[in-house]
Tab-separated table of C-alpha atoms in Angstrom:
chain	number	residue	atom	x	y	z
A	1	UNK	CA	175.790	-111.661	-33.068
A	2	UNK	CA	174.977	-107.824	-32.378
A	3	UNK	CA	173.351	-105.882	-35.487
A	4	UNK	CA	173.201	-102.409	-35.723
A	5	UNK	CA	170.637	-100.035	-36.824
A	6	UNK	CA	172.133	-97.517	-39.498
A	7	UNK	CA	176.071	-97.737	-40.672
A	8	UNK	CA	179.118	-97.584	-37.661
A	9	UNK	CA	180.830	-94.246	-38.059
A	10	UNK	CA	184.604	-95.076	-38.503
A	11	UNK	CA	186.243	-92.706	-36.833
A	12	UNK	CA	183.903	-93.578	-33.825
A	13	UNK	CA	185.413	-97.101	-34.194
A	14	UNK	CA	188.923	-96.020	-34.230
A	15	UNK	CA	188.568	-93.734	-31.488
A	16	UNK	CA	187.623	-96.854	-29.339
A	17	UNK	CA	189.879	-99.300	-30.927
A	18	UNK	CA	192.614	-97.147	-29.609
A	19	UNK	CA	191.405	-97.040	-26.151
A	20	UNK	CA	191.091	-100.686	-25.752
A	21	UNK	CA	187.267	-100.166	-25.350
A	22	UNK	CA	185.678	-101.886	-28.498
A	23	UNK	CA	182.622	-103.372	-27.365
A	24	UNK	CA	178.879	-103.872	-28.693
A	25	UNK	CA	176.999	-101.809	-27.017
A	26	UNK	CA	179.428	-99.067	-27.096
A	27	UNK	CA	179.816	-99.311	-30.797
A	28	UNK	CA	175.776	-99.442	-31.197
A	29	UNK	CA	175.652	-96.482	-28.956
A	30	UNK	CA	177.873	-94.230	-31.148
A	31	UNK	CA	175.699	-95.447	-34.215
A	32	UNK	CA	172.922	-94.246	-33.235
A	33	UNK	CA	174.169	-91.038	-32.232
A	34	UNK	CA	175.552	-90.626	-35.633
A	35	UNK	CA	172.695	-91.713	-36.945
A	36	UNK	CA	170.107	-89.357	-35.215
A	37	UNK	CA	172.462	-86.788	-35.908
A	38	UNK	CA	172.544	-87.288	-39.364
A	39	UNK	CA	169.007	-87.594	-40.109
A	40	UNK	CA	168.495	-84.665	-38.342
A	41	UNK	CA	170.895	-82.838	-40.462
A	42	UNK	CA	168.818	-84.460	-43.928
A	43	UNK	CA	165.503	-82.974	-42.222
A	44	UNK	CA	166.733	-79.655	-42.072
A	45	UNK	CA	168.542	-79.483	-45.579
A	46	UNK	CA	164.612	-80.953	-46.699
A	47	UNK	CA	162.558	-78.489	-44.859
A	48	UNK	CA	164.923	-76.099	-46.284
A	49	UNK	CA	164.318	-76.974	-49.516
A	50	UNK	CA	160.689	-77.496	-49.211
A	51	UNK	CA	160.903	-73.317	-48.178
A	52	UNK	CA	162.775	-72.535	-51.100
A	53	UNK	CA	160.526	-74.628	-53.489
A	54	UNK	CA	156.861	-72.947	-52.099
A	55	UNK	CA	157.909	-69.413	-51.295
A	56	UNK	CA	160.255	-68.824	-54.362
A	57	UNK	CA	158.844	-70.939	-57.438
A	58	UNK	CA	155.198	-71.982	-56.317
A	59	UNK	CA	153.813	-68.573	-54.821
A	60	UNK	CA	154.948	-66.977	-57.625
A	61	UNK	CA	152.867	-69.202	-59.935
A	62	UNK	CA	149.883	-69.535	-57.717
A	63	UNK	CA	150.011	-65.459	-57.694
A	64	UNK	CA	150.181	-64.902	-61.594
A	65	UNK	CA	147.380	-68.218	-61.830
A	66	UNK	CA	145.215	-66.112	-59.780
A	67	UNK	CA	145.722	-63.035	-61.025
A	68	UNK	CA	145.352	-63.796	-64.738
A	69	UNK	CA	141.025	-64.012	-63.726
A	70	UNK	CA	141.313	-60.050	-63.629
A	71	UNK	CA	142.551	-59.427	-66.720
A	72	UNK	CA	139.968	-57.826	-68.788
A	73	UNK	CA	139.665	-60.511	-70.935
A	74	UNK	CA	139.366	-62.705	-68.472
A	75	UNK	CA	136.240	-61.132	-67.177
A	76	UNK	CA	133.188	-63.618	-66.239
A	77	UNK	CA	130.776	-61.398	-66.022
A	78	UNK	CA	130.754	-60.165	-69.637
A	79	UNK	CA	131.019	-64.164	-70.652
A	80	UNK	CA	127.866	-65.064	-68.720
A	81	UNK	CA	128.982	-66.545	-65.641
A	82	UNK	CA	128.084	-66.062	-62.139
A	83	UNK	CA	130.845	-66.023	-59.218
A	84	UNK	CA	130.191	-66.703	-55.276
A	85	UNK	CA	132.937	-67.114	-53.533
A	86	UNK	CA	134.572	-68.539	-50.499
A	87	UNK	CA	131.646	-70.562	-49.507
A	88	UNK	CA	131.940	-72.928	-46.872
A	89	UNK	CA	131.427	-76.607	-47.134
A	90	UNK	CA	132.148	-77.144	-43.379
A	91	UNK	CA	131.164	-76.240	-40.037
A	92	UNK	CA	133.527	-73.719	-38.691
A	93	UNK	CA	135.774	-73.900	-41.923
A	94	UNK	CA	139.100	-72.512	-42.352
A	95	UNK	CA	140.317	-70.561	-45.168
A	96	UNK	CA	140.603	-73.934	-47.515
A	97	UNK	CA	137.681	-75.766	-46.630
A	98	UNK	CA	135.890	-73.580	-48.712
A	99	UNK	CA	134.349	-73.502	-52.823
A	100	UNK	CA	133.868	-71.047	-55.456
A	101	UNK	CA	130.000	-71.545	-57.040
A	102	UNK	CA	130.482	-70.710	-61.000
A	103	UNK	CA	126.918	-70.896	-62.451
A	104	UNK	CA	125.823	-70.031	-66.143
A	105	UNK	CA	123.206	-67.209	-66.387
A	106	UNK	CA	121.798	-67.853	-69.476
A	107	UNK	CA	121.400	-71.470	-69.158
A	108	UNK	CA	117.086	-72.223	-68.715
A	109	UNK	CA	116.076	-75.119	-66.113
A	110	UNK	CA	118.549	-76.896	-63.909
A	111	UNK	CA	122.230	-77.689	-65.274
A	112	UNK	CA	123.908	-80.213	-65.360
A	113	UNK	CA	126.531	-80.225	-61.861
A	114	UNK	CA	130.374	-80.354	-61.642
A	115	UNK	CA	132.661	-80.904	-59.168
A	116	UNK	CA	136.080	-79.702	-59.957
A	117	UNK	CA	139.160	-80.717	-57.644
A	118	UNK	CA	142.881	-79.031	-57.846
A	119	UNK	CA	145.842	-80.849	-57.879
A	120	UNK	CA	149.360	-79.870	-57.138
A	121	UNK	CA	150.972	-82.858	-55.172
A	122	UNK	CA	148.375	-82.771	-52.474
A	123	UNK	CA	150.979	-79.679	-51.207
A	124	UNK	CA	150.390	-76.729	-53.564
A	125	UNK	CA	147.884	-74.793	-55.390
A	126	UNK	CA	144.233	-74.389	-54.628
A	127	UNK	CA	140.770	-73.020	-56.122
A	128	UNK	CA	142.096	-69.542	-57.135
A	129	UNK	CA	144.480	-71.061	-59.492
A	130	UNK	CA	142.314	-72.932	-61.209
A	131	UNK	CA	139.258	-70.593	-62.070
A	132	UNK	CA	139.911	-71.411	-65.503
A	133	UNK	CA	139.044	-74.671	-65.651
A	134	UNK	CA	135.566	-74.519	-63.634
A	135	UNK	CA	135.027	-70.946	-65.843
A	136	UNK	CA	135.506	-73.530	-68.974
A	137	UNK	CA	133.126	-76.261	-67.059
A	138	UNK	CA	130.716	-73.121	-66.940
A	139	UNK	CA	130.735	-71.821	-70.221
A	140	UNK	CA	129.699	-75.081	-71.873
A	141	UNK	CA	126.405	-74.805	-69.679
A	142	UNK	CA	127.029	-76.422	-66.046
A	143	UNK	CA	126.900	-75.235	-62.116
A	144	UNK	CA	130.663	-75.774	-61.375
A	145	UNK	CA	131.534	-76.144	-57.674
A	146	UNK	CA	135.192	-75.326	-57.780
A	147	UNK	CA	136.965	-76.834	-54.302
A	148	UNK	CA	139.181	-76.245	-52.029
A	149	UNK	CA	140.995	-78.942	-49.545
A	150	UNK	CA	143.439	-78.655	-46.946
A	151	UNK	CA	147.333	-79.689	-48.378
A	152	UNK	CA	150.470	-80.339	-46.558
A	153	UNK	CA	152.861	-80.631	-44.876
A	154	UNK	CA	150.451	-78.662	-42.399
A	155	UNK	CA	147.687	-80.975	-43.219
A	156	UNK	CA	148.843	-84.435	-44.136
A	157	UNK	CA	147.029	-87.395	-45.122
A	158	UNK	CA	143.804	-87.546	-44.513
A	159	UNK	CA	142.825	-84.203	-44.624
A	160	UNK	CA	142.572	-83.789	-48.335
A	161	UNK	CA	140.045	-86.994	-49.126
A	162	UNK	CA	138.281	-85.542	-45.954
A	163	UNK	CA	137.801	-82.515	-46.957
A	164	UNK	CA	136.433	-83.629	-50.670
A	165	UNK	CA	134.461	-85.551	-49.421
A	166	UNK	CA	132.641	-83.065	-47.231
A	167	UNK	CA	131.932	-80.851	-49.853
A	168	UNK	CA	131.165	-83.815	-51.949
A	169	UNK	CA	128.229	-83.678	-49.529
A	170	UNK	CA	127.570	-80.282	-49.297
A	171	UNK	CA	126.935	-80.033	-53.077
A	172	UNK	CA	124.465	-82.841	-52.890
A	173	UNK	CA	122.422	-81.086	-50.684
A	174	UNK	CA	122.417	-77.597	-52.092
A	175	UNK	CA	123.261	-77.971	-55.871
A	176	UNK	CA	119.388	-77.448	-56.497
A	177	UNK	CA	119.552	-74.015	-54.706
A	178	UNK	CA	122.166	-72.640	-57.285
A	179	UNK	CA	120.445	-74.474	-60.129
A	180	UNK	CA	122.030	-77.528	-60.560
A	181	UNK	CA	120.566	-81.045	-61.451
A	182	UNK	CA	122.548	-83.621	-59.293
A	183	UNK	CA	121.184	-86.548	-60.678
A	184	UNK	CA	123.931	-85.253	-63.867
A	185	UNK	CA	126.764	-85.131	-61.626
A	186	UNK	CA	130.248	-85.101	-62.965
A	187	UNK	CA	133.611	-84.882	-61.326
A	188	UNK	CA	136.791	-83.217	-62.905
A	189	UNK	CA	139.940	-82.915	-61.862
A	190	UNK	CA	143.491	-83.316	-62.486
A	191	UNK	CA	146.730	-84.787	-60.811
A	192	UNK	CA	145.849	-84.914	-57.249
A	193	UNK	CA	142.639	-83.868	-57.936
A	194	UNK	CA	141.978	-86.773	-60.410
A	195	UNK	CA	143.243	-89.165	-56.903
A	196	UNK	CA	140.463	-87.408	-54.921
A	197	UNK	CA	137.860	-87.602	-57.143
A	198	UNK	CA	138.596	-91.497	-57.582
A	199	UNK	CA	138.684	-91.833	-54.386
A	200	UNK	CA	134.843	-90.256	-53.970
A	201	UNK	CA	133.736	-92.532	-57.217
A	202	UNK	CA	134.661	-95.444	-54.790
A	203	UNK	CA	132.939	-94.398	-52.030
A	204	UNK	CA	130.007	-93.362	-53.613
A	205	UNK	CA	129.349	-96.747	-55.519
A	206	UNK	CA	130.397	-99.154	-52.427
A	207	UNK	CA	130.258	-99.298	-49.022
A	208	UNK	CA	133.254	-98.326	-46.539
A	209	UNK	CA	133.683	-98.069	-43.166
A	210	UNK	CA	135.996	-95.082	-43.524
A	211	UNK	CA	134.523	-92.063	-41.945
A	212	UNK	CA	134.417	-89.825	-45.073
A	213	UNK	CA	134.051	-92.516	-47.480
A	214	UNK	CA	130.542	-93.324	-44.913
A	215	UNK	CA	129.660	-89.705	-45.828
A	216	UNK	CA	130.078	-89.900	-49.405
A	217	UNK	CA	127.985	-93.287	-49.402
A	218	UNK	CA	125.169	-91.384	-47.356
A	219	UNK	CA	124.865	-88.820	-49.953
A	220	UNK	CA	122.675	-91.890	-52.016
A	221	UNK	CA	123.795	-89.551	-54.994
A	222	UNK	CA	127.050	-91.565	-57.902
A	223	UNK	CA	128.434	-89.260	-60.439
A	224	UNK	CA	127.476	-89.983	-63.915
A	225	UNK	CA	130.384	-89.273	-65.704
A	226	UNK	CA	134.191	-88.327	-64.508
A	227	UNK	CA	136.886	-86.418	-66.062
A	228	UNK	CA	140.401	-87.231	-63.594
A	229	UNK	CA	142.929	-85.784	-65.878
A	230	UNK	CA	146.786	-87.034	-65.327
A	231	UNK	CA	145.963	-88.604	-62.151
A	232	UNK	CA	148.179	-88.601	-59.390
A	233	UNK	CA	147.702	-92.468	-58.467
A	234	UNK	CA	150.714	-94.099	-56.555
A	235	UNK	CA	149.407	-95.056	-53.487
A	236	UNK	CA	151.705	-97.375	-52.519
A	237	UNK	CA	153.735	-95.253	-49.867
A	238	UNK	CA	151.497	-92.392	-48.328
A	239	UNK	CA	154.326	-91.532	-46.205
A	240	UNK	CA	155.895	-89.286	-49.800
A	241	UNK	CA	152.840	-87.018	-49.214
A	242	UNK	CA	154.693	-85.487	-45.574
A	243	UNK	CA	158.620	-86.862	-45.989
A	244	UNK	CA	160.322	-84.520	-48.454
A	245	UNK	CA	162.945	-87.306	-48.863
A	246	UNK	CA	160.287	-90.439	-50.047
């Protein structure tokens, strides 16, 4: 008995019915012509909408997020706080593999060290819109390494935990130059942020063979306290994270 991959368009069927040239293979042909064809149709319509949904609702959002910092209200300096931006947690990093250093400058001895991760579906938003939360980590008295991480679709799966867990390392090793005590390490975050950071908890308290998790493990340095806010934490099908139609 011949199964077929996908449903048998009908009027295919007919078509050859007509003719006198129903066969199997035939038949199975013409599905999965159809069937290519039609999936190609869904991808477009999804990339489509995947346009729509970051050029017309998110960048509007990440653009007033980010802008709201330069409000005078909003104004670190006059609140204490200490910004260096754009620092880079990698060798030869692009424009997201980089961290925003937000350090109290009226706190005496070293302070207590945050990482804080963004979420936003492992697709959207990044460091700039969420200055407000590592400002907040700041004002209550701790060195706040705000991150950045690659997203996708451009950079799928496992860019994100890769790039965490980079600067995961990077702060380990220079925290103490911007005043930080790592031994009080905590790591924030929320919805895909809260995933990351779970993920580095992991790898920093057993070993993996994982090549990032490896690097986390080598720091010799577990967090003492974590904050993952309404974690993003169905793992269960990856493939969501670059198919718009999972």
């Amino acid at each position: 008995m011949t199964r077929f991959a996908g449903e048998v368009p009908c009027a295919q069927v007919a078509i050859q019915v007509q003719a006198g040239s129903l066969n199997s293979p035939t038949i199975a042909e013409a599905a999965v012509s159809e069937t290519r064809s039609l999936s190609a149709d869904r991808n477009r319509l999804a990339s489509l909408r995947c346009w729509i949904y970051r050029h017309l609702l998110i960048a509007p959002v990440e653009a007033l997020l980010g802008g709201l910092r330069f409000l005078p209200s909003n104004r670190l300096q006059r609140q204490g706080i200490e910004v260096i931006e754009d620092v880079a947690y990698v060798d030869d990093a692009s424009s997201a593999q980089r961290l925003d250093i937000y350090r109290p400058t009226d706190v005496e001895g070293p302070a207590p060290v945050v990482i804080y991760i963004h979420g936003g579906g492992f697709s959207y938003f990044s460091k700039a819109t969420h200055w407000a939360a590592a400002a907040r980590f700041a004002r209550a008295g701790a060195v706040t390494f705000n991150v950045d991480y690659r997203t996708a679709p451009t950079d799928p799966y496992p860019a994100a935990v890769e790039d965490v867990a980079s600067a995961y390392s990077w702060v380990v090793r220079h925290a103490q130059r911007y005043g930080g005590d790592i031994s009080r390490l905590v790591l924030a975050g929320e919805s895909a942020g809260a995933n990351l950071l779970l993920g580095l908890v992991i790898a920093s308290s057993w070993r993996h063979e994982h090549r990032w998790a490896r690097q986390v493990w080598d720091c010799g340095v577990a967090p003492v306290a974590i904050l993952p806010a309404c974690g993003y934490l169905e793992v269960s099908r990856p493939e969501r994270h670059v198919d718009p139609e999972q």
